[in-house]
Tab-separated table of C-alpha atoms in Angstrom:
chain	number	residue	atom	x	y	z
A	940	MET	CA	59.086	-35.222	-14.152
A	941	LEU	CA	55.515	-36.616	-14.239
A	942	ARG	CA	54.479	-39.084	-11.623
A	943	ASN	CA	50.758	-39.694	-12.564
A	944	PHE	CA	48.012	-38.336	-14.687
A	945	GLN	CA	44.278	-38.750	-14.104
A	946	VAL	CA	41.333	-38.063	-16.361
A	947	THR	CA	37.549	-38.459	-16.074
A	948	ASN	CA	35.053	-38.019	-18.994
A	949	HIS	CA	37.182	-37.048	-21.910
A	950	ARG	CA	36.271	-38.528	-25.279
A	951	SER	CA	36.032	-42.323	-24.858
A	952	LEU	CA	37.379	-42.241	-21.238
A	953	ALA	CA	34.108	-41.725	-19.438
A	954	GLU	CA	35.061	-43.224	-16.042
A	955	PRO	CA	37.990	-42.082	-13.948
A	956	GLN	CA	41.323	-43.322	-15.279
A	957	GLU	CA	44.759	-43.021	-13.778
A	958	LEU	CA	48.094	-43.492	-15.635
A	959	ARG	CA	50.893	-44.052	-13.021
A	960	LEU	CA	54.507	-43.605	-14.284
A	961	VAL	CA	56.086	-44.842	-11.075
A	962	GLY	CA	56.679	-48.441	-10.227
A	963	THR	CA	55.332	-50.183	-7.110
A	964	ARG	CA	58.582	-50.052	-5.088
A	965	ALA	CA	58.588	-47.440	-2.318
A	966	GLY	CA	60.405	-44.359	-3.303
A	967	ALA	CA	60.775	-45.391	-6.902
A	968	LEU	CA	61.458	-42.717	-9.475
A	969	PRO	CA	59.225	-42.447	-12.659
A	970	ALA	CA	60.248	-44.766	-15.439
A	971	PRO	CA	61.952	-43.236	-18.423
A	972	VAL	CA	59.362	-44.983	-20.741
A	973	THR	CA	55.737	-45.746	-20.154
A	974	ALA	CA	53.830	-47.687	-22.878
A	975	VAL	CA	50.183	-47.977	-23.370
A	976	HIS	CA	48.952	-50.602	-25.738
A	977	GLY	CA	45.595	-51.836	-26.885
A	978	PRO	CA	43.611	-52.579	-30.041
A	979	ALA	CA	42.083	-49.948	-32.232
A	980	ALA	CA	39.300	-47.799	-30.803
A	981	SER	CA	40.271	-48.810	-27.239
A	982	GLY	CA	40.944	-45.224	-26.125
A	983	LYS	CA	44.754	-44.792	-26.661
A	984	SER	CA	44.327	-41.614	-28.636
A	985	SER	CA	41.889	-40.189	-26.035
A	986	LEU	CA	44.414	-40.730	-23.207
A	987	VAL	CA	47.202	-38.841	-25.029
A	988	ASP	CA	44.642	-36.196	-26.110
A	989	ALA	CA	43.500	-35.860	-22.530
A	990	LEU	CA	47.155	-35.039	-21.436
A	991	GLY	CA	47.293	-32.550	-24.291
A	992	GLN	CA	44.038	-31.013	-23.170
A	993	LEU	CA	45.378	-30.540	-19.690
A	994	ARG	CA	48.421	-28.685	-21.108
A	995	ASP	CA	46.334	-26.581	-23.636
A	996	ALA	CA	43.972	-25.541	-20.907
A	997	VAL	CA	46.645	-24.290	-18.650
A	998	LEU	CA	48.427	-22.428	-21.415
A	999	ASN	CA	45.467	-21.051	-23.400
A	1000	SER	CA	42.263	-20.899	-21.271
A	1001	VAL	CA	42.732	-17.165	-20.595
A	1002	THR	CA	43.695	-16.074	-24.006
A	1003	GLY	CA	42.395	-18.848	-26.307
A	1004	TRP	CA	38.897	-19.742	-24.865
A	1005	ASP	CA	35.874	-17.676	-25.785
A	1006	PRO	CA	35.141	-15.548	-22.669
A	1007	TYR	CA	31.373	-15.712	-23.549
A	1008	ALA	CA	31.172	-19.531	-23.981
A	1009	GLY	CA	31.801	-22.523	-21.732
A	1010	PRO	CA	35.220	-24.145	-21.223
A	1011	VAL	CA	36.795	-26.018	-24.118
A	1012	ARG	CA	36.176	-29.683	-23.338
A	1013	ALA	CA	35.333	-32.967	-25.205
A	1014	PRO	CA	33.208	-35.275	-22.942
A	1015	HIS	CA	32.039	-38.760	-23.842
A	1016	LEU	CA	29.053	-38.309	-26.110
A	1017	GLY	CA	27.045	-40.611	-23.800
A	1018	PHE	CA	27.837	-38.333	-20.768
A	1019	ALA	CA	27.852	-34.859	-22.175
A	1020	ASP	CA	26.219	-33.449	-19.099
A	1021	ARG	CA	28.749	-34.828	-16.687
A	1022	PRO	CA	31.801	-32.734	-15.693
A	1023	SER	CA	35.267	-33.495	-17.085
A	1024	GLU	CA	38.263	-33.647	-14.717
A	1025	PHE	CA	41.986	-33.713	-15.218
A	1026	ALA	CA	44.850	-33.814	-12.692
A	1027	ALA	CA	48.506	-34.557	-12.594
A	1028	THR	CA	51.333	-34.934	-10.053
A	1029	PHE	CA	54.642	-33.639	-11.160
A	1030	ILE	CA	58.108	-32.359	-9.996
A	1031	ALA	CA	58.780	-28.766	-10.941
A	1032	GLU	CA	61.898	-27.031	-9.788
A	1033	GLY	CA	62.636	-29.725	-7.308
A	1034	VAL	CA	59.267	-29.689	-5.526
A	1035	SER	CA	56.295	-32.048	-6.020
A	1036	TYR	CA	53.028	-30.543	-7.122
A	1037	THR	CA	49.469	-31.839	-7.620
A	1038	TYR	CA	47.418	-29.770	-10.048
A	1039	GLY	CA	43.934	-30.342	-11.375
A	1040	PHE	CA	40.611	-28.839	-12.484
A	1041	ARG	CA	37.019	-29.822	-13.159
A	1042	LEU	CA	35.029	-28.400	-16.033
A	1043	ASP	CA	31.304	-28.430	-16.713
A	1044	ASN	CA	29.470	-27.081	-19.811
A	1045	ALA	CA	29.423	-23.581	-18.311
A	1046	ASP	CA	32.410	-22.916	-16.132
A	1047	VAL	CA	35.396	-24.229	-14.310
A	1048	SER	CA	33.626	-25.752	-11.372
A	1049	ALA	CA	36.899	-26.636	-9.338
A	1050	GLU	CA	40.611	-26.124	-9.543
A	1051	TRP	CA	43.426	-26.899	-7.167
A	1052	LEU	CA	47.233	-26.684	-6.703
A	1053	HIS	CA	49.000	-28.414	-3.918
A	1054	SER	CA	52.812	-28.586	-3.302
A	1055	HIS	CA	54.442	-31.334	-1.372
A	1056	PRO	CA	57.813	-30.097	-0.023
A	1057	HIS	CA	59.317	-32.836	2.088
A	1058	ASN	CA	56.328	-34.965	1.606
A	1059	ARG	CA	54.099	-32.497	3.412
A	1060	LYS	CA	50.968	-31.209	1.621
A	1061	ARG	CA	50.601	-27.547	1.334
A	1062	ILE	CA	47.575	-25.818	-0.303
A	1063	VAL	CA	48.685	-23.322	-2.761
A	1064	PHE	CA	45.017	-22.539	-3.708
A	1065	GLU	CA	41.782	-24.399	-3.968
A	1066	ARG	CA	38.852	-23.155	-5.962
A	1067	GLU	CA	35.250	-24.330	-5.766
A	1068	GLY	CA	32.844	-22.348	-8.023
A	1069	GLU	CA	33.464	-18.694	-7.522
A	1070	GLN	CA	35.225	-19.331	-4.083
A	1071	ILE	CA	39.011	-19.305	-4.082
A	1072	ARG	CA	40.994	-20.177	-0.991
A	1073	ILE	CA	44.698	-19.407	-0.802
A	1074	GLY	CA	46.863	-21.607	1.397
A	1075	PRO	CA	48.099	-20.042	4.655
A	1076	GLN	CA	51.725	-20.425	3.516
A	1077	PHE	CA	51.121	-18.246	0.418
A	1078	GLU	CA	49.591	-15.110	1.795
A	1079	PRO	CA	48.208	-13.007	-1.118
A	1080	VAL	CA	50.465	-9.830	-0.728
A	1081	ARG	CA	53.749	-11.665	-0.647
A	1082	TYR	CA	53.148	-14.249	-3.392
A	1083	GLY	CA	50.762	-12.277	-5.691
A	1084	ILE	CA	47.923	-14.865	-5.978
A	1085	GLY	CA	45.502	-12.645	-4.288
A	1086	ALA	CA	45.920	-10.033	-7.077
A	1087	LEU	CA	44.843	-12.619	-9.624
A	1088	VAL	CA	41.816	-13.955	-7.964
A	1089	PRO	CA	39.468	-10.986	-8.887
A	1090	LEU	CA	40.644	-11.129	-12.564
A	1091	VAL	CA	39.989	-14.800	-13.322
A	1092	ARG	CA	36.946	-15.519	-15.423
A	1093	PRO	CA	34.457	-18.283	-14.352
A	1094	ASN	CA	35.312	-20.119	-17.568
A	1095	ALA	CA	39.131	-19.815	-17.458
A	1096	LEU	CA	41.896	-21.275	-15.075
A	1097	LEU	CA	43.570	-19.300	-12.402
A	1098	LEU	CA	46.904	-21.078	-13.226
A	1099	SER	CA	46.628	-19.599	-16.727
A	1100	LEU	CA	46.874	-16.168	-15.406
A	1101	ALA	CA	50.434	-16.968	-14.403
A	1102	GLY	CA	51.334	-16.873	-17.975
A	1103	GLN	CA	50.338	-13.172	-18.184
A	1104	MET	CA	50.683	-11.944	-14.625
A	1105	TYR	CA	53.458	-12.967	-12.312
A	1106	ALA	CA	52.505	-14.761	-9.136
A	1107	GLU	CA	55.591	-16.372	-7.364
A	1108	ALA	CA	53.824	-19.323	-5.994
A	1109	LEU	CA	52.319	-20.278	-9.331
A	1110	VAL	CA	55.259	-19.812	-11.640
A	1111	PRO	CA	56.887	-23.288	-11.088
A	1112	ALA	CA	53.745	-25.178	-11.985
A	1113	TYR	CA	52.955	-23.040	-14.944
A	1114	ARG	CA	56.471	-23.283	-16.261
A	1115	TRP	CA	56.244	-27.029	-15.947
A	1116	PHE	CA	53.228	-27.141	-18.345
A	1117	SER	CA	54.785	-24.574	-20.812
A	1118	ALA	CA	58.403	-25.880	-20.879
A	1119	GLN	CA	58.463	-29.447	-19.576
A	1120	LEU	CA	55.493	-31.195	-21.267
A	1121	ASP	CA	55.091	-31.872	-24.876
A	1122	VAL	CA	52.357	-33.845	-26.546
A	1123	LEU	CA	52.296	-35.191	-30.092
A	1124	ARG	CA	48.889	-36.169	-31.282
A	1125	GLY	CA	46.843	-36.158	-34.506
A	1126	ARG	CA	48.150	-35.098	-37.767
A	1127	GLU	CA	50.527	-32.372	-38.593
A	1128	ASP	CA	51.005	-30.355	-41.941
A	1129	ALA	CA	54.257	-30.655	-43.772
A	1130	GLU	CA	55.083	-26.897	-43.390
A	1131	THR	CA	54.836	-27.108	-39.588
A	1132	THR	CA	57.110	-30.135	-39.618
A	1133	ALA	CA	59.619	-28.325	-41.946
A	1134	ARG	CA	59.684	-25.296	-39.677
A	1135	ARG	CA	60.320	-27.307	-36.490
A	1136	LEU	CA	63.030	-29.470	-38.319
A	1137	ALA	CA	64.743	-26.390	-39.731
A	1138	ALA	CA	64.787	-24.580	-36.336
A	1139	HIS	CA	66.398	-27.700	-34.755
A	1140	LEU	CA	69.080	-28.033	-37.436
A	1141	SER	CA	69.959	-24.322	-37.305
A	1142	ARG	CA	71.027	-24.311	-33.674
A	1143	SER	CA	74.572	-25.741	-34.099
A	1144	PRO	CA	76.377	-28.061	-36.393
A	1145	GLU	CA	76.543	-30.735	-33.583
A	1146	THR	CA	72.776	-30.639	-33.243
A	1147	ALA	CA	72.339	-31.078	-36.941
A	1148	ALA	CA	74.815	-33.987	-37.135
A	1149	ARG	CA	73.083	-35.858	-34.344
A	1150	LEU	CA	69.680	-35.638	-36.014
A	1151	LEU	CA	71.095	-36.566	-39.408
A	1152	THR	CA	72.812	-39.576	-37.946
A	1153	LEU	CA	69.539	-40.902	-36.621
A	1154	LEU	CA	67.724	-40.169	-39.857
A	1155	ARG	CA	70.388	-42.065	-41.945
A	1156	SER	CA	70.034	-45.018	-39.544
A	1157	ALA	CA	66.396	-45.386	-40.591
A	1158	GLU	CA	67.527	-46.275	-44.097
A	1159	LEU	CA	65.048	-44.107	-45.904
A	1160	GLY	CA	67.596	-43.055	-48.469
A	1161	ILE	CA	68.257	-39.527	-47.107
A	1162	GLU	CA	71.950	-38.470	-47.174
A	1163	ASP	CA	71.716	-34.880	-46.017
A	1164	LEU	CA	69.418	-32.012	-44.997
A	1165	LEU	CA	69.787	-28.484	-46.290
A	1166	ILE	CA	68.414	-25.307	-44.857
A	1167	ALA	CA	68.595	-21.643	-45.995
A	1168	GLU	CA	71.074	-19.328	-44.426
A	1169	PRO	CA	69.497	-17.073	-41.785
A	1170	ASP	CA	67.891	-13.837	-43.030
A	1171	PRO	CA	70.476	-11.042	-42.362
A	1172	MET	CA	67.924	-9.132	-40.456
A	1173	TYR	CA	67.859	-11.976	-37.893
A	1174	ALA	CA	71.231	-13.621	-38.277
A	1175	ASP	CA	73.061	-11.592	-35.608
A	1176	TYR	CA	70.318	-12.043	-33.135
A	1177	LEU	CA	70.129	-15.812	-33.586
A	1178	ARG	CA	73.958	-16.015	-33.348
A	1179	ASP	CA	73.984	-14.284	-30.102
A	1180	LEU	CA	71.153	-16.258	-28.633
A	1181	ASP	CA	72.836	-19.497	-29.596
A	1182	ALA	CA	75.994	-18.423	-27.982
A	1183	GLU	CA	74.074	-17.507	-24.741
A	1184	ILE	CA	72.205	-20.833	-24.826
A	1185	SER	CA	75.401	-22.796	-25.244
A	1186	GLY	CA	77.193	-20.937	-22.331
A	1187	ALA	CA	74.121	-21.294	-20.077
A	1188	ALA	CA	73.716	-25.027	-20.803
A	1189	THR	CA	77.421	-25.563	-20.096
A	1190	GLU	CA	77.096	-23.680	-16.800
A	1191	LEU	CA	74.054	-25.588	-15.876
A	1192	ASP	CA	75.681	-28.918	-16.519
A	1193	ALA	CA	78.644	-27.902	-14.356
A	1194	CYS	CA	76.288	-26.708	-11.528
A	1195	LEU	CA	74.334	-29.961	-11.524
A	1196	ALA	CA	77.632	-31.991	-11.445
A	1197	SER	CA	79.270	-29.987	-8.726
A	1198	PRO	CA	77.544	-28.402	-5.685
A	1199	THR	CA	80.755	-26.417	-5.179
A	1200	HIS	CA	80.479	-24.917	-8.603
A	1201	ALA	CA	76.835	-24.196	-8.052
A	1202	VAL	CA	77.675	-22.201	-4.923
A	1203	GLN	CA	80.383	-20.334	-6.741
A	1204	PHE	CA	78.196	-19.556	-9.709
A	1205	GLU	CA	75.384	-18.239	-7.465
A	1206	ASN	CA	77.896	-16.002	-5.538
A	1207	THR	CA	79.247	-14.596	-8.831
A	1208	HIS	CA	76.059	-14.275	-10.945
A	1209	GLY	CA	73.292	-14.272	-8.308
A	1210	LEU	CA	71.557	-17.198	-9.907
A	1211	SER	CA	70.825	-20.596	-8.321
A	1212	PRO	CA	70.755	-23.686	-10.507
A	1213	THR	CA	66.908	-23.358	-10.596
A	1214	GLY	CA	67.167	-19.704	-11.617
A	1215	LEU	CA	69.773	-20.666	-14.259
A	1216	GLU	CA	67.541	-23.369	-15.631
A	1217	ARG	CA	64.654	-20.771	-15.865
A	1218	GLU	CA	66.900	-18.433	-17.727
A	1219	LEU	CA	68.021	-21.179	-20.105
A	1220	SER	CA	64.321	-22.080	-20.808
A	1221	ASN	CA	63.588	-18.397	-21.528
A	1222	LEU	CA	66.461	-18.179	-23.949
A	1223	ARG	CA	65.431	-21.232	-25.845
A	1224	ALA	CA	61.850	-20.004	-26.067
A	1225	ALA	CA	63.073	-16.579	-27.282
A	1226	ARG	CA	65.270	-18.365	-29.864
A	1227	ASP	CA	62.350	-20.519	-31.196
A	1228	THR	CA	60.087	-17.486	-31.428
A	1229	LEU	CA	62.576	-15.434	-33.364
A	1230	TYR	CA	63.276	-18.249	-35.729
A	1231	THR	CA	59.614	-18.727	-36.269
A	1232	ARG	CA	59.190	-15.133	-37.139
A	1233	MET	CA	62.049	-15.410	-39.583
A	1234	VAL	CA	60.742	-18.390	-41.497
A	1235	SER	CA	57.164	-16.997	-41.534
A	1236	ARG	CA	58.662	-14.276	-43.760
A	1237	ARG	CA	60.468	-16.347	-46.293
A	1238	GLY	CA	59.972	-20.104	-45.513
A	1239	ALA	CA	62.232	-22.630	-43.893
A	1240	GLY	CA	64.125	-23.336	-47.091
A	1241	LEU	CA	64.349	-27.004	-46.210
A	1242	GLY	CA	65.682	-29.466	-48.834
A	1243	LEU	CA	66.354	-33.263	-48.331
A	1244	VAL	CA	69.164	-34.801	-50.348
A	1245	HIS	CA	68.515	-38.429	-51.360
A	1246	GLU	CA	71.111	-41.016	-52.368
A	1247	GLY	CA	71.787	-40.891	-56.098
A	1248	ILE	CA	69.546	-37.845	-56.790
A	1249	ASP	CA	71.118	-34.455	-57.442
A	1250	THR	CA	67.986	-32.308	-56.842
A	1251	PRO	CA	66.944	-31.898	-53.246
A	1252	PHE	CA	63.386	-33.003	-52.405
A	1253	GLU	CA	60.806	-30.576	-51.025
A	1254	ILE	CA	59.265	-31.980	-47.741
A	1255	THR	CA	55.985	-32.375	-49.462
A	1256	ASP	CA	57.621	-34.827	-51.798
A	1257	GLU	CA	58.613	-37.150	-48.986
A	1258	SER	CA	56.881	-40.523	-48.268
A	1259	THR	CA	54.459	-40.945	-45.251
A	1260	ALA	CA	57.110	-42.809	-43.297
A	1261	THR	CA	59.656	-40.117	-43.840
A	1262	LEU	CA	57.274	-37.375	-42.847
A	1263	ALA	CA	56.403	-39.324	-39.587
A	1264	LEU	CA	60.136	-39.642	-38.615
A	1265	LEU	CA	60.870	-35.955	-39.520
A	1266	ARG	CA	58.058	-34.995	-37.246
A	1267	LEU	CA	59.317	-37.111	-34.365
A	1268	LEU	CA	63.046	-36.568	-34.358
A	1269	PRO	CA	63.288	-32.940	-33.368
A	1270	THR	CA	60.734	-33.260	-30.606
A	1271	VAL	CA	62.487	-36.452	-29.282
A	1272	LEU	CA	65.912	-34.822	-29.282
A	1273	ASP	CA	64.636	-31.638	-27.576
A	1274	ALA	CA	62.896	-33.812	-24.855
A	1275	LEU	CA	66.324	-35.550	-24.159
A	1276	ASP	CA	68.184	-32.291	-24.090
A	1277	THR	CA	65.848	-30.559	-21.663
A	1278	GLY	CA	64.545	-33.484	-19.573
A	1279	ARG	CA	61.023	-32.996	-20.814
A	1280	VAL	CA	57.994	-35.333	-20.617
A	1281	LEU	CA	57.040	-36.349	-24.199
A	1282	ALA	CA	53.780	-38.067	-25.008
A	1283	VAL	CA	53.306	-39.527	-28.433
A	1284	ASP	CA	50.194	-41.205	-29.838
A	1285	ASP	CA	50.706	-44.292	-32.066
A	1286	ILE	CA	54.521	-43.951	-32.134
A	1287	ASP	CA	54.891	-46.667	-34.609
A	1288	THR	CA	52.303	-45.627	-37.198
A	1289	HIS	CA	54.134	-45.373	-40.526
A	1290	LEU	CA	57.471	-46.366	-38.999
A	1291	SER	CA	59.198	-49.612	-39.025
A	1292	GLY	CA	59.451	-51.526	-35.806
A	1293	ASP	CA	63.281	-51.087	-35.741
A	1294	THR	CA	62.914	-47.245	-36.171
A	1295	ALA	CA	60.322	-46.818	-33.500
A	1296	ASP	CA	62.333	-49.101	-31.138
A	1297	ARG	CA	65.460	-47.019	-31.766
A	1298	LEU	CA	63.625	-43.830	-30.681
A	1299	ILE	CA	62.312	-45.590	-27.544
A	1300	GLN	CA	65.859	-46.818	-26.655
A	1301	LEU	CA	67.122	-43.242	-26.699
A	1302	PHE	CA	65.084	-42.681	-23.502
A	1303	GLN	CA	66.018	-46.024	-21.833
A	1304	THR	CA	69.669	-45.477	-22.267
A	1305	PRO	CA	71.300	-43.270	-19.611
A	1306	GLU	CA	74.069	-42.080	-21.979
A	1307	THR	CA	71.466	-40.675	-24.399
A	1308	ASN	CA	69.007	-39.599	-21.571
A	1309	PRO	CA	71.291	-37.932	-18.868
A	1310	ARG	CA	68.497	-35.389	-17.883
A	1311	GLY	CA	65.792	-37.989	-17.065
A	1312	ALA	CA	63.487	-37.242	-19.927
A	1313	GLN	CA	60.196	-39.406	-20.046
A	1314	LEU	CA	58.529	-40.908	-22.956
A	1315	ILE	CA	54.924	-41.906	-22.903
A	1316	TYR	CA	53.695	-43.710	-25.982
A	1317	THR	CA	50.756	-45.619	-27.296
A	1318	THR	CA	50.849	-48.493	-29.721
A	1319	ARG	CA	48.819	-51.503	-30.927
A	1320	ASN	CA	52.019	-53.528	-31.201
A	1321	ARG	CA	52.808	-55.540	-28.078
A	1322	THR	CA	55.945	-56.811	-29.700
A	1323	LEU	CA	57.337	-53.300	-29.715
A	1324	VAL	CA	56.841	-53.025	-25.911
A	1325	ASP	CA	58.322	-56.459	-25.219
A	1326	ARG	CA	61.500	-55.591	-27.278
A	1327	GLY	CA	62.223	-52.658	-24.970
A	1328	ASN	CA	61.705	-54.662	-21.738
A	1329	GLY	CA	63.815	-57.518	-23.040
A	1330	ARG	CA	66.765	-55.200	-23.796
A	1331	SER	CA	66.985	-52.695	-20.946
A	1332	SER	CA	67.411	-52.906	-17.273
A	1333	ARG	CA	65.401	-49.608	-17.090
A	1334	ARG	CA	62.162	-51.337	-17.658
A	1335	THR	CA	59.153	-49.918	-19.399
A	1336	ILE	CA	56.000	-49.407	-17.359
A	1337	VAL	CA	53.222	-51.125	-19.346
A	1338	TRP	CA	49.516	-50.271	-19.345
A	1339	GLN	CA	46.643	-51.776	-21.375
A	1340	LEU	CA	43.565	-50.033	-22.767
A	1341	ARG	CA	40.512	-52.075	-23.604
A	1342	ARG	CA	37.186	-51.125	-24.858
A	1343	THR	CA	34.305	-52.125	-22.508
A	1344	PRO	CA	30.805	-53.363	-23.658
A	1345	HIS	CA	29.518	-49.854	-22.741
A	1346	GLY	CA	31.693	-48.100	-25.413
A	1347	THR	CA	34.199	-46.627	-22.990
A	1348	GLY	CA	37.944	-47.041	-22.518
A	1349	GLU	CA	39.439	-48.776	-19.489
A	1350	LEU	CA	42.991	-48.484	-18.437
A	1351	THR	CA	44.661	-51.382	-16.491
A	1352	ALA	CA	48.220	-52.198	-15.346
A	1353	HIS	CA	49.677	-55.069	-17.305
């Protein structure tokens, strides 16, 4: 669950901007849908890219950034010497966190993680230059943060080390970025789309049927989707993982629906609902990794059956509109299944208004969004935003981006 996001000096967003996903009413929960609209070149893509940059930095700064270069960042060209800053407030494993960092051209100049249990601020750690302070509630020996401090490079994030080395106090925040935030931006090659789509379809007949129903409703002429049978070398492992995932998901739903069942499950298996959710996330990640390895050896074997045509299409034969929808559908359905935050730049590019609106409605409808997934999308089409707010009692939070005379983007509540 994401409550707000802040960015300073990233691409066209030179000045501090804050995207709030919570209404003005006291105690309000984040809205299931947040829309950002504005004309071309107003900064919409920069905003979504900034959220993706925040996620990428947490996941990749240790292993993906050049240890002999400065941090990876994209400041406004007019303010290249100014630092860039990113921060977010989110709910991870039932606790509110605020995490952020500041980058200059050479190093990470600041980084901080605060938790807010029972609305009380606790410092997990605060970093200023080479100095890192660990909060008094998170003594180094017990929670493992102290062991990481000497290992963090000046141009990498301390939180990133949680992905390689366990530190109890950092795990919930790191896992939120790795498992609960997804960002779709820029273009994607057809092969990547095919792999993601085939992985989604292969999970179960029910999963495949739901996606196919949505695809047919777009009236693109597609009647069926075909994928190759699993490689025998991987088939048994995939089958076992699918059975474990199904069982864990059923147990988690039962625990969330019944506190009594949650207590019984913990007494029997030694796992709290939070622990079970972690285990389920790990199983899904293992399944995705195994499937990716399999298709990298022999391809996804994806074929699309069109009405009145006997020979299945390759994905590279599909129209731009079809490719756009095939890219979105698995990611949207995964977000709904897991309660993720999904950010999509230009959601209606290459899609009809009805198709884009149908995807947005999946997040607004409690029956299709029982886990509280959130959608953040950008669009130039104000009509698309108004359609959603005119239909649903779960209103969309609306923001507007405009281009200032100084060539920067400015975000305002609408």
